[in-house]
């Protein structure tokens, strides 16, 4: 016999989407529970995004979880584009009338959200196995196993915040959903190290050997990436091999001044563009990576996820406070406008910066021309900057 419980909103997945949604609803007095497949420690061990748009920072402020972010986050006025052996700055602050981005690791953001949820006594079930969702066209139910027992949560709404490989999107009847996908023929090999970043700003490098990115998590912790083939294994790269390859791809000044050290983590990530439409199925709402994926070149994945959550929280609060359903009804269309803008920007950045495995010199010349354009034309640089820091309206 299943152990039964009832809440207003059941959230599947305790990544940044699920945790932030839980926090916004909890603060609005909406009873919610999060059901997560993995352990809290496993969730915190995933090294992922690091660049937050101002609107994401504002949302975290509103959720009451941004104190450490303001102390430790690094505000970036711009970013650097390296090609042809030289570096060029795109100054966000000047080009967008004062907007910037904040570098703060997804791991840290997740930790802040988890700790706040724990302190405020809102429930999260970690290591919930065989999670399944049912009845979202009428009476939604979430079922799972925990410590050998069967559990059932009845709810008014289910939020599918369980990422690309999750169960919620997979539970929607095939005829009710359309998906759009592009898988890129390369990946990113990432290395995290306890070393000072080579530059105060991120450096995006276009190089004949392939793309590289110099990023960071703090003044003492760096995150670097090199474009690699899809079948590359992180274990076959020694730290020295990684540093040597990175140095070949960055500009000479960065290669000279780069401080190297042992890796804390090394992993390969595939690059994918993916959108599922719509993002609502009766009383099931998808948010974040459950509904869409962007290649990380545009630093949009986490920001898009939190934007969905903003709209979903507003819609649910409006429903519970005022009985209005118009925001619930427009949720999917409202999210998808921003999603497709981010899909375009991320695919465009990816095409401009990566070496196409089947490309030729013509492709390289086009990339260099585009890079010269975005680093010399104010209009082109403004377009890049506006998209990178996040558009107010889409
Ligand atoms: C390797 C990698 C590198 C990335 N780098 C960047 C970057 O540099 N910049 C950027 O902006 N974005 C990056 N992203 C994207 C960014 O991390 C995501 O957009 C963000 O994590 C989305 O948050 P989410 O909560 O929607 O999904 P997730 O973070 O994927 O969280 C989903 C949660 O659901 C849980 N779950 C899955 N299945 C189930 C189930 N069946 N039952 C219950 N729970 C389940 C998962 O364990 C997970 O905790 C990266 C992503 C990856 C995978």
Coordinates of C-alpha atoms and ligand atoms in Angstrom, one line a residue:
X1 CA 0.0 0.0 0.0
X2 CA 1.5 3.3 -1.1
X3 CA 2.2 6.1 1.5
X4 CA 0.0 9.0 0.3
X5 CA 0.5 12.7 0.7
X6 CA -1.0 15.8 -0.9
X7 CA 0.5 19.2 -1.9
X8 CA -0.4 22.0 -4.1
X9 CA 2.6 21.7 -6.5
X10 CA 4.8 18.6 -6.9
X11 CA 8.1 19.5 -8.5
X12 CA 10.2 16.8 -10.2
X13 CA 13.9 17.5 -10.1
X14 CA 16.1 19.5 -7.7
X15 CA 18.4 21.3 -10.2
X16 CA 18.4 25.1 -10.4
X17 CA 14.9 25.1 -12.0
X18 CA 13.2 22.9 -9.4
X19 CA 14.9 24.5 -6.4
X20 CA 14.2 28.1 -7.5
X21 CA 10.6 27.3 -8.3
X22 CA 10.2 25.6 -4.9
X23 CA 11.7 28.6 -3.2
X24 CA 9.5 31.2 -5.0
X25 CA 6.3 29.1 -4.3
X26 CA 7.3 28.5 -0.7
X27 CA 7.7 32.3 -0.2
X28 CA 4.3 32.9 -1.7
X29 CA 2.8 30.4 0.8
X30 CA 2.2 27.7 -1.9
X31 CA 2.8 24.2 -0.5
X32 CA 5.3 22.2 -2.6
X33 CA 7.5 19.2 -2.5
X34 CA 10.5 18.4 -4.7
X35 CA 11.2 14.8 -5.7
X36 CA 14.8 14.2 -6.9
X37 CA 16.4 11.1 -8.4
X38 CA 19.9 11.7 -7.1
X39 CA 21.5 12.4 -3.7
X40 CA 22.0 16.1 -2.7
X41 CA 25.8 15.5 -2.8
X42 CA 25.6 14.2 -6.4
X43 CA 23.5 17.2 -7.5
X44 CA 26.1 19.5 -5.9
X45 CA 29.0 17.7 -7.6
X46 CA 27.9 18.6 -11.2
X47 CA 30.1 21.3 -12.7
X48 CA 28.0 23.3 -15.1
X49 CA 27.1 26.8 -15.9
X50 CA 28.7 30.0 -14.5
X51 CA 27.4 33.1 -16.2
X52 CA 24.2 34.8 -14.8
X53 CA 22.3 37.5 -16.6
X54 CA 21.2 40.5 -14.5
X55 CA 17.5 39.3 -14.7
X56 CA 18.6 36.0 -13.1
X57 CA 20.4 37.8 -10.3
X58 CA 17.3 40.0 -9.7
X59 CA 15.2 36.9 -9.5
X60 CA 17.6 35.2 -7.0
X61 CA 17.4 38.5 -5.0
X62 CA 13.6 38.3 -5.0
X63 CA 13.8 34.6 -3.9
X64 CA 16.0 35.7 -0.9
X65 CA 19.0 33.5 -1.9
X66 CA 21.4 36.0 -3.4
X67 CA 23.4 37.2 -0.3
X68 CA 26.5 35.1 -1.0
X69 CA 26.2 35.7 -4.7
X70 CA 26.5 39.4 -4.1
X71 CA 29.6 38.8 -1.8
X72 CA 31.4 36.3 -4.0
X73 CA 30.0 36.8 -7.6
X74 CA 32.3 38.5 -10.1
X75 CA 30.7 41.3 -12.2
X76 CA 31.9 41.2 -15.7
X77 CA 31.6 44.4 -17.9
X78 CA 32.4 42.5 -21.0
X79 CA 34.0 39.5 -22.7
X80 CA 37.0 38.9 -25.0
X81 CA 37.0 37.4 -28.5
X82 CA 40.4 36.0 -29.6
X83 CA 41.2 35.2 -33.2
X84 CA 44.1 35.6 -35.6
X85 CA 46.4 35.8 -32.5
X86 CA 44.8 38.9 -31.1
X87 CA 42.2 39.6 -28.4
X88 CA 39.3 42.1 -28.8
X89 CA 36.9 43.2 -26.0
X90 CA 33.1 43.4 -26.4
X91 CA 32.1 45.9 -23.7
X92 CA 28.6 45.0 -22.5
X93 CA 28.3 47.9 -20.1
X94 CA 29.0 50.5 -22.8
X95 CA 27.1 48.8 -25.6
X96 CA 23.9 48.1 -23.6
X97 CA 23.6 51.2 -21.4
X98 CA 25.1 49.8 -18.3
X99 CA 24.2 46.0 -18.3
X100 CA 26.7 43.4 -17.1
X101 CA 26.7 39.7 -16.2
X102 CA 27.8 38.0 -13.0
X103 CA 30.0 35.0 -12.8
X104 CA 28.9 32.6 -10.1
X105 CA 29.0 28.8 -10.4
X106 CA 25.9 26.8 -10.8
X107 CA 27.1 24.6 -8.0
X108 CA 27.2 27.6 -5.6
X109 CA 23.8 28.7 -6.7
X110 CA 22.4 25.2 -6.2
X111 CA 24.0 25.1 -2.7
X112 CA 22.5 28.4 -1.7
X113 CA 19.0 27.3 -2.9
X114 CA 19.4 23.9 -1.2
X115 CA 20.5 25.4 2.1
X116 CA 17.7 28.0 2.1
X117 CA 15.1 25.3 1.4
X118 CA 16.4 23.2 4.2
X119 CA 16.5 26.1 6.7
X120 CA 12.9 27.1 5.8
X121 CA 11.7 23.5 6.3
X122 CA 10.4 22.9 2.7
X123 CA 10.6 19.2 1.8
X124 CA 12.9 17.7 -0.8
X125 CA 13.0 13.9 -1.3
X126 CA 16.4 12.9 -2.5
X127 CA 17.2 9.5 -4.0
X128 CA 13.6 9.0 -5.1
X129 CA 13.6 6.0 -7.5
X130 CA 11.2 5.1 -10.4
X131 CA 9.6 8.5 -10.3
X132 CA 6.5 8.6 -12.5
X133 CA 3.8 11.2 -13.3
X134 CA 0.1 10.4 -13.9
X135 CA -3.2 12.0 -14.5
X136 CA -2.0 15.5 -15.5
X137 CA -5.0 16.0 -17.7
X138 CA -7.3 15.9 -14.6
X139 CA -6.0 14.7 -11.2
X140 CA -2.2 14.8 -11.1
X141 CA -0.2 12.3 -9.1
X142 CA 3.5 11.7 -8.7
X143 CA 4.7 8.2 -7.6
X144 CA 8.1 7.0 -6.6
X145 CA 10.0 4.5 -4.4
X146 CA 12.1 5.5 -1.5
X147 CA 13.9 3.1 0.9
X148 CA 11.9 0.2 -0.5
X149 CA 8.5 1.8 0.1
X150 CA 6.1 3.1 -2.5
X151 CA 5.0 6.7 -2.2
X152 CA 2.2 8.7 -3.9
X153 CA 1.8 12.5 -4.0
X154 CA -1.5 14.0 -5.2
X155 CA -1.3 17.6 -6.3
X156 CA -3.0 20.4 -8.2
X157 CA 0.0 20.8 -10.6
X158 CA 3.2 19.0 -11.6
X159 CA 6.3 21.0 -12.5
X160 CA 8.7 19.0 -14.7
X161 CA 12.1 20.4 -13.8
X162 CA 14.0 17.1 -14.3
X163 CA 16.3 18.1 -17.1
X164 CA 16.8 16.7 -20.6
X165 CA 16.9 13.0 -19.6
X166 CA 14.0 13.3 -17.1
X167 CA 10.8 11.4 -16.9
X168 CA 8.2 14.2 -17.2
X169 CA 8.6 15.1 -20.9
X170 CA 9.0 11.4 -21.7
X171 CA 5.5 10.8 -20.1
X172 CA 3.7 13.1 -22.5
X173 CA 1.8 11.3 -25.3
X174 CA 3.9 11.5 -28.5
X175 CA 1.0 13.0 -30.4
X176 CA 0.8 16.0 -28.0
X177 CA 4.5 17.2 -28.3
X178 CA 6.8 18.3 -31.1
X179 CA 10.6 18.3 -30.7
X180 CA 13.2 20.2 -32.7
X181 CA 16.8 19.1 -32.3
X182 CA 20.4 19.7 -33.6
X183 CA 23.3 17.6 -32.3
X184 CA 26.7 19.2 -33.1
X185 CA 29.5 17.0 -34.4
X186 CA 31.8 18.0 -31.5
X187 CA 31.9 18.5 -27.7
X188 CA 33.7 20.4 -25.0
X189 CA 36.4 18.9 -22.9
X190 CA 36.3 21.0 -19.6
X191 CA 38.9 21.2 -16.9
X192 CA 38.4 22.9 -13.5
X193 CA 41.5 23.9 -11.5
X194 CA 42.4 25.8 -8.4
X195 CA 44.4 28.4 -10.3
X196 CA 43.8 32.1 -10.9
X197 CA 42.0 32.8 -14.1
X198 CA 44.2 33.9 -17.0
X199 CA 42.0 37.0 -17.6
X200 CA 39.5 39.1 -15.7
X201 CA 37.0 38.4 -18.4
X202 CA 36.0 35.2 -20.3
X203 CA 38.0 34.7 -23.5
X204 CA 36.2 33.0 -26.4
X205 CA 38.9 31.7 -28.9
X206 CA 38.4 30.8 -32.5
X207 CA 41.5 28.9 -33.7
X208 CA 42.3 26.6 -36.6
X209 CA 42.8 23.7 -34.1
X210 CA 39.3 24.3 -32.7
X211 CA 37.4 26.5 -30.2
X212 CA 38.7 27.2 -26.7
X213 CA 37.1 29.1 -23.8
X214 CA 38.9 30.6 -20.8
X215 CA 36.3 30.9 -18.0
X216 CA 36.3 31.0 -14.2
X217 CA 34.3 30.4 -11.1
X218 CA 36.2 32.7 -8.7
X219 CA 39.4 34.7 -8.4
X220 CA 41.2 31.5 -7.5
X221 CA 39.3 28.9 -9.5
X222 CA 39.4 28.6 -13.3
X223 CA 37.3 26.6 -15.8
X224 CA 38.8 26.0 -19.2
X225 CA 37.4 24.2 -22.3
X226 CA 38.7 23.0 -25.6
X227 CA 36.6 21.8 -28.5
X228 CA 37.0 18.0 -28.9
X229 CA 35.6 15.2 -30.9
X230 CA 32.4 13.5 -29.7
X231 CA 34.1 10.2 -28.9
X232 CA 36.8 11.9 -26.8
X233 CA 37.2 10.4 -23.3
X234 CA 38.2 12.8 -20.5
X235 CA 40.3 10.0 -18.9
X236 CA 42.5 9.8 -22.0
X237 CA 43.7 13.4 -21.4
X238 CA 46.4 14.0 -18.8
X239 CA 46.3 17.5 -17.3
X240 CA 49.5 18.4 -19.2
X241 CA 47.9 17.4 -22.5
X242 CA 45.0 19.6 -21.8
X243 CA 47.1 22.6 -20.8
X244 CA 49.3 22.2 -23.9
X245 CA 46.3 22.1 -26.2
X246 CA 44.7 25.1 -24.6
X247 CA 47.9 27.1 -24.9
X248 CA 48.0 26.4 -28.6
X249 CA 44.5 27.8 -29.1
X250 CA 44.6 31.0 -27.0
X251 CA 46.3 34.3 -28.0
X252 CA 50.0 34.5 -27.3
X253 CA 49.6 36.8 -24.3
X254 CA 47.2 34.4 -22.6
X255 CA 49.4 31.4 -23.4
X256 CA 52.3 33.2 -21.8
X257 CA 50.6 34.3 -18.6
X258 CA 48.3 31.2 -18.0
X259 CA 48.9 29.6 -14.6
X260 CA 48.4 25.9 -14.8
X261 CA 47.8 23.3 -12.0
X262 CA 46.3 19.9 -11.3
X263 CA 42.7 19.4 -12.4
X264 CA 39.9 19.1 -9.8
X265 CA 37.5 17.8 -12.5
X266 CA 37.7 17.0 -16.1
X267 CA 34.7 16.0 -18.3
X268 CA 33.4 16.0 -21.8
X269 CA 30.0 17.6 -22.6
X270 CA 28.2 17.1 -26.0
X271 CA 26.7 20.1 -27.6
X272 CA 23.0 20.1 -28.5
X273 CA 20.2 22.4 -29.5
X274 CA 16.8 21.1 -28.5
X275 CA 13.3 22.5 -28.0
X276 CA 10.0 20.7 -27.1
X277 CA 6.7 22.4 -27.9
X278 CA 4.5 23.1 -26.1
X279 CA 5.8 23.4 -22.6
X280 CA 2.4 22.7 -20.9
X281 CA 0.2 19.6 -21.0
X282 CA -2.9 20.1 -18.9
X283 CA -1.6 20.4 -15.3
X284 CA 2.0 19.4 -16.2
X285 CA 4.4 22.3 -16.9
X286 CA 7.9 21.7 -18.2
X287 CA 10.7 24.2 -17.2
X288 CA 14.4 24.5 -17.9
X289 CA 16.4 21.7 -19.6
X290 CA 13.3 19.4 -19.5
X291 CA 12.0 21.5 -22.3
X292 CA 15.0 22.9 -24.0
X293 CA 18.8 22.7 -24.4
X294 CA 21.2 25.2 -25.9
X295 CA 24.9 24.7 -26.6
X296 CA 26.8 26.4 -23.8
X297 CA 28.6 28.9 -26.1
X298 CA 26.0 31.6 -25.4
X299 CA 25.9 31.0 -21.6
X300 CA 22.1 30.8 -21.8
X301 CA 21.0 27.4 -20.4
X302 CA 20.8 28.3 -16.8
X303 CA 19.4 31.7 -17.5
X304 CA 16.7 30.4 -19.7
X305 CA 15.8 27.8 -17.1
X306 CA 15.4 30.5 -14.4
X307 CA 13.3 32.6 -16.8
X308 CA 10.9 29.7 -17.3
X309 CA 10.7 29.4 -13.5
X310 CA 9.9 33.1 -13.1
X311 CA 7.0 32.8 -15.5
X312 CA 5.7 29.6 -14.0
X313 CA 5.9 30.9 -10.4
X314 CA 4.1 34.1 -11.4
X315 CA 1.4 32.0 -13.1
X316 CA 0.8 29.7 -10.2
X317 CA 0.8 32.5 -7.7
X318 CA -1.8 34.4 -9.8
X319 CA -3.9 31.2 -9.9
X320 CA -3.8 30.6 -6.2
X321 CA -4.1 34.2 -5.1
X322 CA -6.7 35.5 -7.6
X323 CA -8.1 32.4 -9.4
X324 CA -6.8 33.7 -12.7
X325 CA -5.6 31.3 -15.3
X326 CA -4.4 33.6 -18.1
X327 CA -0.8 33.4 -17.1
X328 CA -1.0 29.6 -16.9
X329 CA -2.6 29.6 -20.4
X330 CA 0.1 31.8 -21.9
X331 CA 3.0 30.1 -20.1
X332 CA 4.2 28.0 -22.9
X333 CA 4.1 30.7 -25.6
X334 CA 5.6 33.3 -23.3
X335 CA 8.6 31.0 -22.5
X336 CA 9.1 29.8 -26.1
X337 CA 9.6 33.3 -27.5
X338 CA 12.7 33.7 -25.3
X339 CA 13.8 30.1 -25.8
X340 CA 13.9 30.5 -29.6
X341 CA 15.9 33.7 -29.3
X342 CA 18.4 32.0 -27.1
X343 CA 18.5 29.0 -29.4
X344 CA 19.3 31.3 -32.3
X345 CA 22.0 33.2 -30.4
X346 CA 23.6 30.0 -29.0
X347 CA 23.7 28.3 -32.4
X348 CA 25.1 31.5 -34.0
X349 CA 27.9 31.8 -31.4
X350 CA 28.7 28.1 -31.8
X351 CA 28.9 28.4 -35.6
X352 CA 31.1 31.5 -35.4
X353 CA 33.6 30.1 -33.0
X354 CA 34.0 26.3 -33.6
X355 CA 35.9 24.4 -36.2
X356 CA 33.4 22.4 -38.3
X357 CA 34.9 18.9 -38.7
X358 CA 33.8 18.8 -42.3
X359 CA 34.4 22.5 -42.9
X360 CA 36.9 24.0 -45.4
X361 CA 38.9 27.2 -45.7
X362 CA 35.9 29.0 -47.1
X363 CA 34.1 28.4 -43.8
X364 CA 37.1 29.6 -41.8
X365 CA 37.2 32.8 -43.9
X366 CA 33.5 33.4 -43.2
X367 CA 34.0 32.9 -39.5
X368 CA 36.9 35.4 -39.4
X369 CA 35.0 37.9 -41.3
X370 CA 32.1 37.6 -38.9
X371 CA 34.4 37.9 -35.9
X372 CA 36.0 41.1 -37.4
X373 CA 32.5 42.4 -37.9
X374 CA 31.4 41.9 -34.3
X375 CA 34.6 43.4 -32.9
X376 CA 34.7 46.5 -35.2
X377 CA 31.0 47.4 -35.9
X378 CA 29.2 49.0 -33.0
X379 CA 25.8 47.6 -34.4
X380 CA 27.1 44.0 -34.6
X381 CA 28.9 44.2 -31.2
X382 CA 25.7 45.6 -29.6
X383 CA 23.7 42.8 -31.0
X384 CA 26.1 40.2 -29.5
X385 CA 26.2 42.2 -26.2
X386 CA 22.4 42.5 -25.9
X387 CA 21.9 38.8 -26.4
X388 CA 24.7 37.9 -24.0
X389 CA 23.5 40.0 -21.1
X390 CA 19.9 39.1 -21.8
X391 CA 17.2 41.0 -23.7
X392 CA 14.5 42.7 -21.6
X393 CA 11.8 41.9 -24.1
X394 CA 11.7 39.2 -26.7
Ligands
LIG1 C1 27.9 19.3 -18.8 C2 27.0 20.6 -18.8 C3 27.7 21.8 -18.9 C4 26.9 23.0 -19.0 N1 27.6 24.2 -19.1 C5 26.8 25.3 -19.1 C6 27.4 26.6 -19.2 O1 28.6 26.7 -19.2 N2 26.6 27.7 -19.2 C7 25.2 27.6 -19.2 O2 24.5 28.6 -19.2 N3 24.6 26.4 -19.1 C8 25.4 25.3 -19.1 N4 24.8 24.1 -19.0 C9 23.4 24.1 -18.9 C10 22.9 24.4 -17.5 O3 23.7 23.7 -16.6 C11 21.4 23.9 -17.5 O4 20.7 24.7 -18.4 C12 20.8 23.9 -16.1 O5 21.4 22.9 -15.3 C13 19.3 23.7 -16.2 O6 18.8 23.4 -14.9 P1 17.5 22.5 -14.7 O7 17.2 22.5 -13.3 O8 16.5 22.8 -15.7 O9 18.0 21.0 -15.2 P2 19.1 20.1 -14.4 O10 20.2 21.0 -13.9 O11 19.5 19.1 -15.4 O12 18.4 19.5 -13.2 C14 17.4 18.4 -13.4 C15 17.3 17.6 -12.1 O13 16.4 16.6 -12.3 C16 16.9 15.4 -11.8 N5 16.2 14.3 -12.4 C17 16.5 13.8 -13.7 N6 15.7 12.7 -13.9 C18 14.9 12.6 -12.9 C19 13.8 11.7 -12.6 N7 13.5 10.7 -13.4 N8 13.2 11.8 -11.4 C20 13.6 12.8 -10.5 N9 14.6 13.7 -10.7 C21 15.2 13.6 -11.9 C22 18.4 15.5 -12.1 O14 19.1 14.6 -11.2 C23 18.6 16.9 -11.8 O15 19.0 17.2 -10.5 C24 25.5 22.9 -18.9 C25 24.9 21.6 -18.9 C26 25.6 20.5 -18.8 C27 24.9 19.1 -18.8

